[in-house]
PDB file of C-alpha atoms in Angstrom:
ATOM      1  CA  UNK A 159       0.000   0.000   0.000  1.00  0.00           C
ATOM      2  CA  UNK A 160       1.495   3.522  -0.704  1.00  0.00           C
ATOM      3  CA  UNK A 161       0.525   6.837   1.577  1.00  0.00           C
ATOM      4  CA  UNK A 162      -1.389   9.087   0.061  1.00  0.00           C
ATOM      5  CA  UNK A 163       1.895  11.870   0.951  1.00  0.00           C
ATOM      6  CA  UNK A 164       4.341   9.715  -1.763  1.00  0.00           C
ATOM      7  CA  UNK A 165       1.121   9.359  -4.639  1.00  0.00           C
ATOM      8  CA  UNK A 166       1.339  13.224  -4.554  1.00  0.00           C
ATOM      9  CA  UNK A 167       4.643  13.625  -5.868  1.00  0.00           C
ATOM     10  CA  UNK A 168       3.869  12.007  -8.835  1.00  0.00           C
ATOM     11  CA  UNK A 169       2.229  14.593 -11.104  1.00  0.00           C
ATOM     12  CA  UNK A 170       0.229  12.473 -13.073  1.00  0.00           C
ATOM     13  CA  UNK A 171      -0.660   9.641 -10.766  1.00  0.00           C
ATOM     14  CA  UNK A 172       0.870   6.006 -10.628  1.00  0.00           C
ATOM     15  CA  UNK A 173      -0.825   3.213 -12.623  1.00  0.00           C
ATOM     16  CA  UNK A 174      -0.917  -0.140 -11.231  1.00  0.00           C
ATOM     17  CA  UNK A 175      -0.621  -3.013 -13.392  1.00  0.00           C
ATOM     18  CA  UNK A 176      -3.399  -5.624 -11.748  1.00  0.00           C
ATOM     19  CA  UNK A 177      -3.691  -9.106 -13.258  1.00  0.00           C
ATOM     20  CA  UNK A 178      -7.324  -9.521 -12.152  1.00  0.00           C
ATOM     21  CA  UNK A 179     -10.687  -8.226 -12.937  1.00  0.00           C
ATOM     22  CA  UNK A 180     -10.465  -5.274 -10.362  1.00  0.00           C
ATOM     23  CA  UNK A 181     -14.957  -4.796 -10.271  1.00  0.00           C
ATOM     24  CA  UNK A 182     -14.750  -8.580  -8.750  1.00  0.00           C
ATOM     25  CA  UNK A 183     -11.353  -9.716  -7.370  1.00  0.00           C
ATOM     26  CA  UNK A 184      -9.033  -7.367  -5.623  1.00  0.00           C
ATOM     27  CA  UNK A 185      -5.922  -8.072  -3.916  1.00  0.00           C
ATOM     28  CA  UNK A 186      -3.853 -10.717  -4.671  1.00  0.00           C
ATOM     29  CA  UNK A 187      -4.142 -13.917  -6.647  1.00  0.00           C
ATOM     30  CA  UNK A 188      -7.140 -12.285  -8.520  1.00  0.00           C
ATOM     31  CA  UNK A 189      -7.093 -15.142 -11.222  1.00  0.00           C
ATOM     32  CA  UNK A 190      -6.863 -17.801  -8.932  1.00  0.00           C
ATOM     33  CA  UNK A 191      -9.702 -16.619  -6.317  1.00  0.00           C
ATOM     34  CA  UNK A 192     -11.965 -16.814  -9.899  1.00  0.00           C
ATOM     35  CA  UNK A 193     -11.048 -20.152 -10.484  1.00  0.00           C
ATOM     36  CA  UNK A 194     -12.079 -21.248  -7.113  1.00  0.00           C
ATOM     37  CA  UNK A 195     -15.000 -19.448  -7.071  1.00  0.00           C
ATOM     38  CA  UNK A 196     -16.049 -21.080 -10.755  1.00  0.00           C
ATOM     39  CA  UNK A 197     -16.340 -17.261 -12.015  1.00  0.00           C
ATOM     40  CA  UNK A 198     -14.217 -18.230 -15.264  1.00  0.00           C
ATOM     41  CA  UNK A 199     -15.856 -14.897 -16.940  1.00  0.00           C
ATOM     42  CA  UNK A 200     -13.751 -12.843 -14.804  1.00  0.00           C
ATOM     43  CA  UNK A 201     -10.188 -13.353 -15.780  1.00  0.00           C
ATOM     44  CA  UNK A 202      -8.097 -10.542 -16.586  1.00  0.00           C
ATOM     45  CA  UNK A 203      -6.476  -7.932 -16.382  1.00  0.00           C
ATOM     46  CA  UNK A 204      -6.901  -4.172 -15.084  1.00  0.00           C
ATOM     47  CA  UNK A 205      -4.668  -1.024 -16.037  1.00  0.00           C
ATOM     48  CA  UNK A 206      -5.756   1.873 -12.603  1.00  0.00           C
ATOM     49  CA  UNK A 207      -4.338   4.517 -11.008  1.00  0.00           C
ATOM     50  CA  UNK A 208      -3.319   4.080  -7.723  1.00  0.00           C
ATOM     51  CA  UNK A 209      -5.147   5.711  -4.524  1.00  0.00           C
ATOM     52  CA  UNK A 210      -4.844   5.502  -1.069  1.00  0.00           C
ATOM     53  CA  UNK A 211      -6.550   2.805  -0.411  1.00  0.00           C
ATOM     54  CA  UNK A 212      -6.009  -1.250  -2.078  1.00  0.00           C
ATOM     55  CA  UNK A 213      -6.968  -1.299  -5.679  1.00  0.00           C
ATOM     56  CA  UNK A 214      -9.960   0.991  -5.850  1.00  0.00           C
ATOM     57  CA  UNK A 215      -7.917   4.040  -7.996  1.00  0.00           C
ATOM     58  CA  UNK A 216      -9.758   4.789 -11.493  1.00  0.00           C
ATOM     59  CA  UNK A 217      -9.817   2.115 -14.477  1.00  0.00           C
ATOM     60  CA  UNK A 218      -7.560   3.305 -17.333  1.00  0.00           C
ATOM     61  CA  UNK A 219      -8.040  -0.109 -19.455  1.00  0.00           C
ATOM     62  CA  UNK A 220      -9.634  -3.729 -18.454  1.00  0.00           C
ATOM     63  CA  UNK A 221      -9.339  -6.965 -20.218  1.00  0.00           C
ATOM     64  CA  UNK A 222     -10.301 -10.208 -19.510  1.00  0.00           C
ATOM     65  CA  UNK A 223      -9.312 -13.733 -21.143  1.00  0.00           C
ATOM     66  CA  UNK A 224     -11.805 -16.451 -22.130  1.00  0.00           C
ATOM     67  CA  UNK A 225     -10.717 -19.632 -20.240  1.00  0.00           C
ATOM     68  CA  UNK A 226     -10.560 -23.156 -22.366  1.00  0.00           C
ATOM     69  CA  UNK A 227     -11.304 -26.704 -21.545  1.00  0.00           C
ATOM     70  CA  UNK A 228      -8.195 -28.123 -19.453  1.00  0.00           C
ATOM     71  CA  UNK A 229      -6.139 -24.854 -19.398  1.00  0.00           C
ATOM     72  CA  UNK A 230      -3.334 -25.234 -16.838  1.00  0.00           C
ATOM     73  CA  UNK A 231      -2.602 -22.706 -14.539  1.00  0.00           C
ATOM     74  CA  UNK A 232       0.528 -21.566 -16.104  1.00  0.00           C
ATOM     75  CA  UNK A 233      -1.052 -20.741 -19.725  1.00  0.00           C
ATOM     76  CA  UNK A 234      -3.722 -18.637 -17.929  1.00  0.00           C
ATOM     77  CA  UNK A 235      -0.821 -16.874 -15.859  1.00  0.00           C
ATOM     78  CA  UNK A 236       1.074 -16.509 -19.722  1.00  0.00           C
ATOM     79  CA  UNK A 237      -2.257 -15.612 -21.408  1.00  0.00           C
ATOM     80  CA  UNK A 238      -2.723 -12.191 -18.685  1.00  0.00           C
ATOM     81  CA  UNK A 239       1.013 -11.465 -19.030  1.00  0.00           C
ATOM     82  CA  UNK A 240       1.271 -11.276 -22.301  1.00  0.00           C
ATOM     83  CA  UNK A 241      -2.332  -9.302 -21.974  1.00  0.00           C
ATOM     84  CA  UNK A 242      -0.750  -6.568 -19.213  1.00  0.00           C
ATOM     85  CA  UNK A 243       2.115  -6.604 -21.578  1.00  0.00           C
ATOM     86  CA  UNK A 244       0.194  -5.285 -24.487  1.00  0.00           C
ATOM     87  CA  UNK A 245      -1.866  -3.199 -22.211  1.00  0.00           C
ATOM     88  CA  UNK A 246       0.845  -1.294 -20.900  1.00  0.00           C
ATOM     89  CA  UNK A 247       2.872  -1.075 -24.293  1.00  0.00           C
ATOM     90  CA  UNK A 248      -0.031   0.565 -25.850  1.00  0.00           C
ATOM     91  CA  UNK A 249      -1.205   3.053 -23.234  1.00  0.00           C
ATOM     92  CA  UNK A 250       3.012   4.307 -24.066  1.00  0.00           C
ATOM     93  CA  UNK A 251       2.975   4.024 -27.182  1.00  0.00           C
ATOM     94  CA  UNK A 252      -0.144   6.565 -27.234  1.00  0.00           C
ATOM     95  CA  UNK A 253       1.607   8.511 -24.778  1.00  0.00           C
ATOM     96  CA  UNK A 254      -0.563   8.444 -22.240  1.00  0.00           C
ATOM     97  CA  UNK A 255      -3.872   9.487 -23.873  1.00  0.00           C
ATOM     98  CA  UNK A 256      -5.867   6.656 -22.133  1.00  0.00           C
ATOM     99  CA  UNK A 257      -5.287   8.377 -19.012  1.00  0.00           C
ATOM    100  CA  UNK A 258      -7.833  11.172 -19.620  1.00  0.00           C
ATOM    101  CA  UNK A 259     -10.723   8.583 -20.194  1.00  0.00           C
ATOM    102  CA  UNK A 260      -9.884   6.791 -16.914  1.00  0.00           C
ATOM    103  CA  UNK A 261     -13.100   6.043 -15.328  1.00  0.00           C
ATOM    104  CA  UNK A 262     -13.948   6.007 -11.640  1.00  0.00           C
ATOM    105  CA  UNK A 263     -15.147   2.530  -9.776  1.00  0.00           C
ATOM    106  CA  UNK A 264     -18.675   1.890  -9.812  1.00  0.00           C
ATOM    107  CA  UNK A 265     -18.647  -0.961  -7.569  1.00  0.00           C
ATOM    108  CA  UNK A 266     -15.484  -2.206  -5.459  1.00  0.00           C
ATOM    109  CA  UNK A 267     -14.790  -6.477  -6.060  1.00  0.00           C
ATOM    110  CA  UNK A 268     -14.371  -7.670  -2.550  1.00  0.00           C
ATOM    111  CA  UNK A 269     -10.197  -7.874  -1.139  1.00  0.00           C
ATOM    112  CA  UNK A 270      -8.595 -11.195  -1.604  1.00  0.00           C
ATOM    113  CA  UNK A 271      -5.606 -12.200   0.281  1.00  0.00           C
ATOM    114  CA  UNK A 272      -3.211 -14.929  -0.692  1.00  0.00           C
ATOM    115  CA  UNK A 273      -5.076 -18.368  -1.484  1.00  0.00           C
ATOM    116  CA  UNK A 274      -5.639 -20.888   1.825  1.00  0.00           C
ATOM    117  CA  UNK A 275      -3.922 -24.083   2.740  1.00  0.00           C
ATOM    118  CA  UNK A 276      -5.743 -27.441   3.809  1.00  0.00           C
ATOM    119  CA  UNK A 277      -5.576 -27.214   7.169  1.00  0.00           C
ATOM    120  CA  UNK A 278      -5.331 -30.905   7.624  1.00  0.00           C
ATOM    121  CA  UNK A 279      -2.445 -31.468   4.790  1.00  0.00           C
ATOM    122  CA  UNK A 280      -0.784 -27.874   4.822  1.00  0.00           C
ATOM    123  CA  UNK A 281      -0.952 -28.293   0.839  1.00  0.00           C
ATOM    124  CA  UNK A 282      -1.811 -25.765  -1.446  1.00  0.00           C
ATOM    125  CA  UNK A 283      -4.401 -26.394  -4.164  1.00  0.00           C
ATOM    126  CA  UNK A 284      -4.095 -28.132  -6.973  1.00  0.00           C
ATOM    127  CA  UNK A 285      -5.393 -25.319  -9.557  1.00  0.00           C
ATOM    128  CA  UNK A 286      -4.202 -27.119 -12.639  1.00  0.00           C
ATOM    129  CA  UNK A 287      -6.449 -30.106 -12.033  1.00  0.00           C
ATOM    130  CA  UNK A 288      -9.237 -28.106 -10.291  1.00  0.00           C
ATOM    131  CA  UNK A 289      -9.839 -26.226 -13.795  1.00  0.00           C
ATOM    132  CA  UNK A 290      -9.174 -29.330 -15.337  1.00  0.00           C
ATOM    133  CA  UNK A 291     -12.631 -30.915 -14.056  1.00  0.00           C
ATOM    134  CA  UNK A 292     -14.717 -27.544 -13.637  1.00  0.00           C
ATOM    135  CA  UNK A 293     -13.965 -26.105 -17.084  1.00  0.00           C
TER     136      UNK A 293
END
């Protein structure tokens, strides 16, 4: 999280590059919270500027990624790279002219945190085979 005192000094804001749908998912390990939730329509990524408070600054750009029949959790993690990638190339190679259409947050996605272990096991979840059988 940055203070609101070090966002100032930049004169025209700081963009955060979030791989998530930022409406649904914010925090971390947006893609994988909408696996486990079965919400495969809400893969992405989200281009906003940064506020004081945890992802809820204006949306510059927002893409998501349509999710296949047994895509692993590695090609989805390639697939919004290569999207935030593009998205950020792009808003610099217009110089910045997104910016100005930057729209303000209708509706905040609820905070995420990092993913759960099994309490009994201590393992993390198996994402790759979870989408595997759900998709």
């Amino acid at each position: 999280k940055i203070k609101q005192n070090v966002i100032k000094n930049f004169k025209f804001g700081l963009i955060n590059i979030h791989r998530g749908v930022i409406n649904k998912y914010r925090g971390l390990e947006s893609d994988l919270w909408a696996l486990f939730f079965k919400d495969f329509n809400n893969i992405g990524v989200c281009l906003h500027f940064i506020d004081n408070n945890l992802d809820t600054g204006a949306i510059i750009k927002q893409k998501k990624i349509r999710i296949i029949k047994n895509m692993r959790i590695y090609q989805i993690r390639y697939l919004t790279t290569i999207l935030a990638t593009k998205m950020i190339t792009n808003l610099i190679k217009k110089k910045f002219k997104d910016l100005k259409n930057a729209r303000k947050q209708k509706k905040f996605g609820k905070y995420f945190s990092f993913m759960p272990y099994y309490k009994k096991r201590k393992a993390k979840i198996n994402f790759d085979k979870y989408v595997k059988t759900l998709v």
